[in-house]
């Protein structure tokens, strides 16, 4: 009998540990919020980068890679860093622009079913070659504006969307180191 209790306890613990991320989402579905953690968002970014974006009517291509995301506990904005390089018609080899650090809020877009950057700001660009010229800075700012509108940093998975189908998805916000998506009946 005692062995059966121990085996059942171990089996239950294994199930809880294995389903930890879905348990968090499922538990939050019982309330009026769904939460997303930094590792969930980071995995999504890792799957979607590196990326290339044609800019300036095809005269330049911006390549972004190695995303790093953090969600400070005491802030309502996340931090996203990316390595940036540019390829132009005048130069076959990519020109390293540096590491970009962006801070941003988040918004939910019902069209993409994703979390998008909201009011992103380039905080720093650490460039190995010194400061960026105006054309490089314009290239990065143009990408950031378009990316925030068109591309989610995280897309809700099909299973979660199915659970939310009868609910209204509201605002996304960053609170205490996690992303919170408000939902209502």
mmCIF file with all atom_site columns, N, CA and C in Angstrom, residues 5-23:
data_model
loop_
_atom_site.group_PDB
_atom_site.id
_atom_site.type_symbol
_atom_site.label_atom_id
_atom_site.label_alt_id
_atom_site.label_comp_id
_atom_site.label_asym_id
_atom_site.label_entity_id
_atom_site.label_seq_id
_atom_site.pdbx_PDB_ins_code
_atom_site.Cartn_x
_atom_site.Cartn_y
_atom_site.Cartn_z
_atom_site.occupancy
_atom_site.B_iso_or_equiv
_atom_site.pdbx_formal_charge
_atom_site.auth_seq_id
_atom_site.auth_comp_id
_atom_site.auth_asym_id
_atom_site.auth_atom_id
_atom_site.pdbx_PDB_model_num
ATOM 1  N N  . UNK A 1 5  ? 1.245  4.357  -2.896  1.00 0.00 ? 5  UNK A N  1
ATOM 2  C CA . UNK A 1 5  ? 1.099  5.792  -2.623  1.00 0.00 ? 5  UNK A CA 1
ATOM 3  C C  . UNK A 1 5  ? 2.322  6.547  -3.141  1.00 0.00 ? 5  UNK A C  1
ATOM 4  N N  . UNK A 1 6  ? 3.505  5.999  -2.906  1.00 0.00 ? 6  UNK A N  1
ATOM 5  C CA . UNK A 1 6  ? 4.738  6.637  -3.373  1.00 0.00 ? 6  UNK A CA 1
ATOM 6  C C  . UNK A 1 6  ? 4.759  6.687  -4.899  1.00 0.00 ? 6  UNK A C  1
ATOM 7  N N  . UNK A 1 7  ? 4.399  5.584  -5.569  1.00 0.00 ? 7  UNK A N  1
ATOM 8  C CA . UNK A 1 7  ? 4.378  5.527  -7.027  1.00 0.00 ? 7  UNK A CA 1
ATOM 9  C C  . UNK A 1 7  ? 3.371  6.527  -7.585  1.00 0.00 ? 7  UNK A C  1
ATOM 10 N N  . UNK A 1 8  ? 2.198  6.592  -7.003  1.00 0.00 ? 8  UNK A N  1
ATOM 11 C CA . UNK A 1 8  ? 1.177  7.538  -7.461  1.00 0.00 ? 8  UNK A CA 1
ATOM 12 C C  . UNK A 1 8  ? 1.640  8.977  -7.273  1.00 0.00 ? 8  UNK A C  1
ATOM 13 N N  . UNK A 1 9  ? 2.299  9.249  -6.148  1.00 0.00 ? 9  UNK A N  1
ATOM 14 C CA . UNK A 1 9  ? 2.804  10.602 -5.886  1.00 0.00 ? 9  UNK A CA 1
ATOM 15 C C  . UNK A 1 9  ? 3.862  10.979 -6.901  1.00 0.00 ? 9  UNK A C  1
ATOM 16 N N  . UNK A 1 10 ? 4.777  10.070 -7.212  1.00 0.00 ? 10 UNK A N  1
ATOM 17 C CA . UNK A 1 10 ? 5.809  10.330 -8.214  1.00 0.00 ? 10 UNK A CA 1
ATOM 18 C C  . UNK A 1 10 ? 5.207  10.524 -9.598  1.00 0.00 ? 10 UNK A C  1
ATOM 19 N N  . UNK A 1 11 ? 4.206  9.723  -9.950  1.00 0.00 ? 11 UNK A N  1
ATOM 20 C CA . UNK A 1 11 ? 3.553  9.861  -11.251 1.00 0.00 ? 11 UNK A CA 1
ATOM 21 C C  . UNK A 1 11 ? 2.852  11.210 -11.369 1.00 0.00 ? 11 UNK A C  1
ATOM 22 N N  . UNK A 1 12 ? 2.170  11.620 -10.319 1.00 0.00 ? 12 UNK A N  1
ATOM 23 C CA . UNK A 1 12 ? 1.488  12.914 -10.324 1.00 0.00 ? 12 UNK A CA 1
ATOM 24 C C  . UNK A 1 12 ? 2.497  14.053 -10.432 1.00 0.00 ? 12 UNK A C  1
ATOM 25 N N  . UNK A 1 13 ? 3.595  13.963 -9.724  1.00 0.00 ? 13 UNK A N  1
ATOM 26 C CA . UNK A 1 13 ? 4.640  14.992 -9.792  1.00 0.00 ? 13 UNK A CA 1
ATOM 27 C C  . UNK A 1 13 ? 5.218  15.078 -11.194 1.00 0.00 ? 13 UNK A C  1
ATOM 28 N N  . UNK A 1 14 ? 5.440  13.942 -11.848 1.00 0.00 ? 14 UNK A N  1
ATOM 29 C CA . UNK A 1 14 ? 5.973  13.928 -13.217 1.00 0.00 ? 14 UNK A CA 1
ATOM 30 C C  . UNK A 1 14 ? 5.015  14.597 -14.184 1.00 0.00 ? 14 UNK A C  1
ATOM 31 N N  . UNK A 1 15 ? 3.730  14.336 -14.028 1.00 0.00 ? 15 UNK A N  1
ATOM 32 C CA . UNK A 1 15 ? 2.727  14.942 -14.905 1.00 0.00 ? 15 UNK A CA 1
ATOM 33 C C  . UNK A 1 15 ? 2.697  16.460 -14.711 1.00 0.00 ? 15 UNK A C  1
ATOM 34 N N  . UNK A 1 16 ? 2.749  16.913 -13.470 1.00 0.00 ? 16 UNK A N  1
ATOM 35 C CA . UNK A 1 16 ? 2.725  18.354 -13.187 1.00 0.00 ? 16 UNK A CA 1
ATOM 36 C C  . UNK A 1 16 ? 3.958  19.028 -13.750 1.00 0.00 ? 16 UNK A C  1
ATOM 37 N N  . UNK A 1 17 ? 5.134  18.408 -13.579 1.00 0.00 ? 17 UNK A N  1
ATOM 38 C CA . UNK A 1 17 ? 6.372  19.003 -14.090 1.00 0.00 ? 17 UNK A CA 1
ATOM 39 C C  . UNK A 1 17 ? 6.356  19.029 -15.609 1.00 0.00 ? 17 UNK A C  1
ATOM 40 N N  . UNK A 1 18 ? 5.929  17.954 -16.239 1.00 0.00 ? 18 UNK A N  1
ATOM 41 C CA . UNK A 1 18 ? 5.905  17.883 -17.699 1.00 0.00 ? 18 UNK A CA 1
ATOM 42 C C  . UNK A 1 18 ? 4.954  18.909 -18.300 1.00 0.00 ? 18 UNK A C  1
ATOM 43 N N  . UNK A 1 19 ? 3.873  19.184 -17.633 1.00 0.00 ? 19 UNK A N  1
ATOM 44 C CA . UNK A 1 19 ? 2.885  20.111 -18.185 1.00 0.00 ? 19 UNK A CA 1
ATOM 45 C C  . UNK A 1 19 ? 2.955  21.489 -17.581 1.00 0.00 ? 19 UNK A C  1
ATOM 46 N N  . UNK A 1 20 ? 4.097  21.866 -17.067 1.00 0.00 ? 20 UNK A N  1
ATOM 47 C CA . UNK A 1 20 ? 4.214  23.121 -16.329 1.00 0.00 ? 20 UNK A CA 1
ATOM 48 C C  . UNK A 1 20 ? 3.798  24.339 -17.154 1.00 0.00 ? 20 UNK A C  1
ATOM 49 N N  . UNK A 1 21 ? 4.267  24.434 -18.405 1.00 0.00 ? 21 UNK A N  1
ATOM 50 C CA . UNK A 1 21 ? 3.914  25.618 -19.184 1.00 0.00 ? 21 UNK A CA 1
ATOM 51 C C  . UNK A 1 21 ? 2.441  25.634 -19.544 1.00 0.00 ? 21 UNK A C  1
ATOM 52 N N  . UNK A 1 22 ? 1.862  24.473 -19.880 1.00 0.00 ? 22 UNK A N  1
ATOM 53 C CA . UNK A 1 22 ? 0.436  24.466 -20.180 1.00 0.00 ? 22 UNK A CA 1
ATOM 54 C C  . UNK A 1 22 ? -0.373 24.624 -18.913 1.00 0.00 ? 22 UNK A C  1
ATOM 55 N N  . UNK A 1 23 ? 0.138  24.150 -17.805 1.00 0.00 ? 23 UNK A N  1
ATOM 56 C CA . UNK A 1 23 ? -0.560 24.305 -16.536 1.00 0.00 ? 23 UNK A CA 1
ATOM 57 C C  . UNK A 1 23 ? -0.703 25.785 -16.209 1.00 0.00 ? 23 UNK A C  1
#
